[in-house]
């Protein structure tokens, strides 16, 4: 007699495998993503779209960092990067590098700090 099958854990590795279609890393333009990259939606969710893709598009109506997005969706970076790769290739999102500090000696950019504070308050 065989051992009883355990139910699949929807929050485990099987879920990640299904979400990414078995892919282990992003390709194309998403290969350069990092946790500070800002993501902004360029399209609305469409019917029949994968739930996580819909959530990314909804949450990124205003620029959101990959790190913040991963925290909201409770997804590891590499899984999120694969999902973002799909959306980047479809033209549904845009990825931007964070605003660089041009003059390190003049102090932090006040506008950038206010945006960060605003984003943290929305959490």
PDB file of C-alpha atoms in Angstrom:
ATOM      1  CA  UNK A   1       0.000   0.000   0.000  1.00  0.00           C
ATOM      2  CA  UNK A   2       1.422   3.419  -0.897  1.00  0.00           C
ATOM      3  CA  UNK A   3       1.681   6.314   1.500  1.00  0.00           C
ATOM      4  CA  UNK A   4      -1.131   8.878   1.330  1.00  0.00           C
ATOM      5  CA  UNK A   5      -0.325  11.861  -0.851  1.00  0.00           C
ATOM      6  CA  UNK A   6       0.121  15.097   0.976  1.00  0.00           C
ATOM      7  CA  UNK A   7      -1.813  18.075  -0.350  1.00  0.00           C
ATOM      8  CA  UNK A   8       0.205  20.554  -2.381  1.00  0.00           C
ATOM      9  CA  UNK A   9       1.403  23.564  -0.442  1.00  0.00           C
ATOM     10  CA  UNK A  10       0.085  26.574  -2.385  1.00  0.00           C
ATOM     11  CA  UNK A  11       2.673  28.864  -0.816  1.00  0.00           C
ATOM     12  CA  UNK A  12       5.667  26.617  -1.428  1.00  0.00           C
ATOM     13  CA  UNK A  13       8.021  25.880  -4.260  1.00  0.00           C
ATOM     14  CA  UNK A  14       5.294  24.296  -6.364  1.00  0.00           C
ATOM     15  CA  UNK A  15       3.473  27.633  -6.444  1.00  0.00           C
ATOM     16  CA  UNK A  16       6.588  29.466  -7.627  1.00  0.00           C
ATOM     17  CA  UNK A  17       7.170  26.863 -10.335  1.00  0.00           C
ATOM     18  CA  UNK A  18       3.628  27.350 -11.603  1.00  0.00           C
ATOM     19  CA  UNK A  19       3.813  31.168 -11.410  1.00  0.00           C
ATOM     20  CA  UNK A  20       6.965  31.302 -13.514  1.00  0.00           C
ATOM     21  CA  UNK A  21       6.155  28.452 -15.880  1.00  0.00           C
ATOM     22  CA  UNK A  22       9.263  26.648 -14.648  1.00  0.00           C
ATOM     23  CA  UNK A  23      11.613  29.549 -15.439  1.00  0.00           C
ATOM     24  CA  UNK A  24      14.296  30.217 -12.854  1.00  0.00           C
ATOM     25  CA  UNK A  25      15.328  33.718 -13.849  1.00  0.00           C
ATOM     26  CA  UNK A  26      14.297  36.679 -15.954  1.00  0.00           C
ATOM     27  CA  UNK A  27      15.378  37.188 -19.512  1.00  0.00           C
ATOM     28  CA  UNK A  28      15.634  40.147 -21.821  1.00  0.00           C
ATOM     29  CA  UNK A  29      15.298  43.621 -20.327  1.00  0.00           C
ATOM     30  CA  UNK A  30      14.445  42.274 -16.864  1.00  0.00           C
ATOM     31  CA  UNK A  31      17.910  40.730 -16.474  1.00  0.00           C
ATOM     32  CA  UNK A  32      19.187  44.101 -15.207  1.00  0.00           C
ATOM     33  CA  UNK A  33      16.494  44.597 -12.556  1.00  0.00           C
ATOM     34  CA  UNK A  34      17.567  45.144  -8.977  1.00  0.00           C
ATOM     35  CA  UNK A  35      15.655  45.861  -5.783  1.00  0.00           C
ATOM     36  CA  UNK A  36      15.873  49.648  -6.266  1.00  0.00           C
ATOM     37  CA  UNK A  37      14.491  49.614  -9.822  1.00  0.00           C
ATOM     38  CA  UNK A  38      11.226  51.526 -10.106  1.00  0.00           C
ATOM     39  CA  UNK A  39       8.335  49.889 -11.939  1.00  0.00           C
ATOM     40  CA  UNK A  40       5.338  51.749 -13.344  1.00  0.00           C
ATOM     41  CA  UNK A  41       2.304  50.372 -15.209  1.00  0.00           C
ATOM     42  CA  UNK A  42       1.748  51.318 -18.836  1.00  0.00           C
ATOM     43  CA  UNK A  43      -1.400  49.227 -19.304  1.00  0.00           C
ATOM     44  CA  UNK A  44      -4.458  48.128 -17.393  1.00  0.00           C
ATOM     45  CA  UNK A  45      -5.029  44.507 -16.383  1.00  0.00           C
ATOM     46  CA  UNK A  46      -6.811  42.506 -19.063  1.00  0.00           C
ATOM     47  CA  UNK A  47      -9.327  39.676 -18.675  1.00  0.00           C
ATOM     48  CA  UNK A  48      -7.742  36.253 -18.336  1.00  0.00           C
ATOM     49  CA  UNK A  49      -4.411  37.672 -17.182  1.00  0.00           C
ATOM     50  CA  UNK A  50      -2.496  35.780 -14.500  1.00  0.00           C
ATOM     51  CA  UNK A  51      -3.515  37.066 -11.048  1.00  0.00           C
ATOM     52  CA  UNK A  52       0.016  38.138 -10.066  1.00  0.00           C
ATOM     53  CA  UNK A  53       0.429  40.081 -13.321  1.00  0.00           C
ATOM     54  CA  UNK A  54      -2.858  41.862 -12.591  1.00  0.00           C
ATOM     55  CA  UNK A  55      -1.672  42.730  -9.077  1.00  0.00           C
ATOM     56  CA  UNK A  56       1.609  44.128 -10.381  1.00  0.00           C
ATOM     57  CA  UNK A  57      -0.236  46.357 -12.855  1.00  0.00           C
ATOM     58  CA  UNK A  58      -2.660  47.565 -10.176  1.00  0.00           C
ATOM     59  CA  UNK A  59      -0.009  48.319  -7.584  1.00  0.00           C
ATOM     60  CA  UNK A  60       2.351  50.041 -10.028  1.00  0.00           C
ATOM     61  CA  UNK A  61      -0.003  52.744 -11.244  1.00  0.00           C
ATOM     62  CA  UNK A  62       2.514  55.021  -9.554  1.00  0.00           C
ATOM     63  CA  UNK A  63       6.220  54.089  -9.526  1.00  0.00           C
ATOM     64  CA  UNK A  64       7.043  51.389  -6.999  1.00  0.00           C
ATOM     65  CA  UNK A  65      10.416  49.779  -6.331  1.00  0.00           C
ATOM     66  CA  UNK A  66      10.929  46.088  -6.982  1.00  0.00           C
ATOM     67  CA  UNK A  67      11.652  45.632  -3.262  1.00  0.00           C
ATOM     68  CA  UNK A  68       8.355  47.267  -2.241  1.00  0.00           C
ATOM     69  CA  UNK A  69       6.446  45.303  -4.860  1.00  0.00           C
ATOM     70  CA  UNK A  70       7.963  42.028  -3.653  1.00  0.00           C
ATOM     71  CA  UNK A  71       6.950  42.859  -0.083  1.00  0.00           C
ATOM     72  CA  UNK A  72       3.372  43.678  -1.103  1.00  0.00           C
ATOM     73  CA  UNK A  73       3.019  40.476  -3.156  1.00  0.00           C
ATOM     74  CA  UNK A  74       5.024  38.314  -0.732  1.00  0.00           C
ATOM     75  CA  UNK A  75       7.232  37.041  -3.567  1.00  0.00           C
ATOM     76  CA  UNK A  76      10.995  36.455  -3.647  1.00  0.00           C
ATOM     77  CA  UNK A  77      13.031  38.707  -5.939  1.00  0.00           C
ATOM     78  CA  UNK A  78      13.816  36.075  -8.576  1.00  0.00           C
ATOM     79  CA  UNK A  79      10.162  35.034  -8.925  1.00  0.00           C
ATOM     80  CA  UNK A  80       9.024  38.651  -9.158  1.00  0.00           C
ATOM     81  CA  UNK A  81      11.746  39.371 -11.729  1.00  0.00           C
ATOM     82  CA  UNK A  82      10.404  36.590 -13.973  1.00  0.00           C
ATOM     83  CA  UNK A  83       6.874  38.005 -13.721  1.00  0.00           C
ATOM     84  CA  UNK A  84       8.165  41.510 -14.439  1.00  0.00           C
ATOM     85  CA  UNK A  85      10.046  40.139 -17.433  1.00  0.00           C
ATOM     86  CA  UNK A  86       6.744  38.957 -18.917  1.00  0.00           C
ATOM     87  CA  UNK A  87       5.188  42.384 -18.407  1.00  0.00           C
ATOM     88  CA  UNK A  88       8.230  44.259 -19.730  1.00  0.00           C
ATOM     89  CA  UNK A  89       8.271  42.174 -22.907  1.00  0.00           C
ATOM     90  CA  UNK A  90       4.559  42.840 -23.404  1.00  0.00           C
ATOM     91  CA  UNK A  91       5.083  46.581 -22.887  1.00  0.00           C
ATOM     92  CA  UNK A  92       2.680  46.570 -19.926  1.00  0.00           C
ATOM     93  CA  UNK A  93       5.187  48.042 -17.471  1.00  0.00           C
ATOM     94  CA  UNK A  94       8.230  50.274 -17.633  1.00  0.00           C
ATOM     95  CA  UNK A  95      11.303  49.809 -15.453  1.00  0.00           C
ATOM     96  CA  UNK A  96      13.351  52.850 -14.462  1.00  0.00           C
ATOM     97  CA  UNK A  97      16.599  53.155 -12.603  1.00  0.00           C
ATOM     98  CA  UNK A  98      16.225  55.139  -9.385  1.00  0.00           C
ATOM     99  CA  UNK A  99      17.196  58.797  -9.488  1.00  0.00           C
ATOM    100  CA  UNK A 100      20.990  58.955  -9.098  1.00  0.00           C
ATOM    101  CA  UNK A 101      22.678  61.321  -6.648  1.00  0.00           C
ATOM    102  CA  UNK A 102      24.578  63.583  -9.058  1.00  0.00           C
ATOM    103  CA  UNK A 103      26.298  65.716  -6.466  1.00  0.00           C
ATOM    104  CA  UNK A 104      27.174  63.603  -3.448  1.00  0.00           C
ATOM    105  CA  UNK A 105      28.650  66.608  -1.614  1.00  0.00           C
ATOM    106  CA  UNK A 106      25.493  68.705  -1.662  1.00  0.00           C
ATOM    107  CA  UNK A 107      23.445  66.372   0.551  1.00  0.00           C
ATOM    108  CA  UNK A 108      20.357  64.241  -0.051  1.00  0.00           C
ATOM    109  CA  UNK A 109      17.730  65.265  -2.588  1.00  0.00           C
ATOM    110  CA  UNK A 110      14.835  66.632  -0.534  1.00  0.00           C
ATOM    111  CA  UNK A 111      12.221  65.818  -3.184  1.00  0.00           C
ATOM    112  CA  UNK A 112      13.390  62.194  -3.315  1.00  0.00           C
ATOM    113  CA  UNK A 113      13.287  61.890   0.473  1.00  0.00           C
ATOM    114  CA  UNK A 114       9.741  63.285   0.520  1.00  0.00           C
ATOM    115  CA  UNK A 115       8.676  60.718  -2.100  1.00  0.00           C
ATOM    116  CA  UNK A 116      10.195  57.901  -0.020  1.00  0.00           C
ATOM    117  CA  UNK A 117       8.434  59.177   3.108  1.00  0.00           C
ATOM    118  CA  UNK A 118       5.152  59.415   1.214  1.00  0.00           C
ATOM    119  CA  UNK A 119       5.543  55.861  -0.030  1.00  0.00           C
ATOM    120  CA  UNK A 120       6.315  54.571   3.450  1.00  0.00           C
ATOM    121  CA  UNK A 121       3.293  56.346   4.895  1.00  0.00           C
ATOM    122  CA  UNK A 122       1.056  54.636   2.289  1.00  0.00           C
ATOM    123  CA  UNK A 123       2.203  51.222   3.508  1.00  0.00           C
TER     124      UNK A 123
END
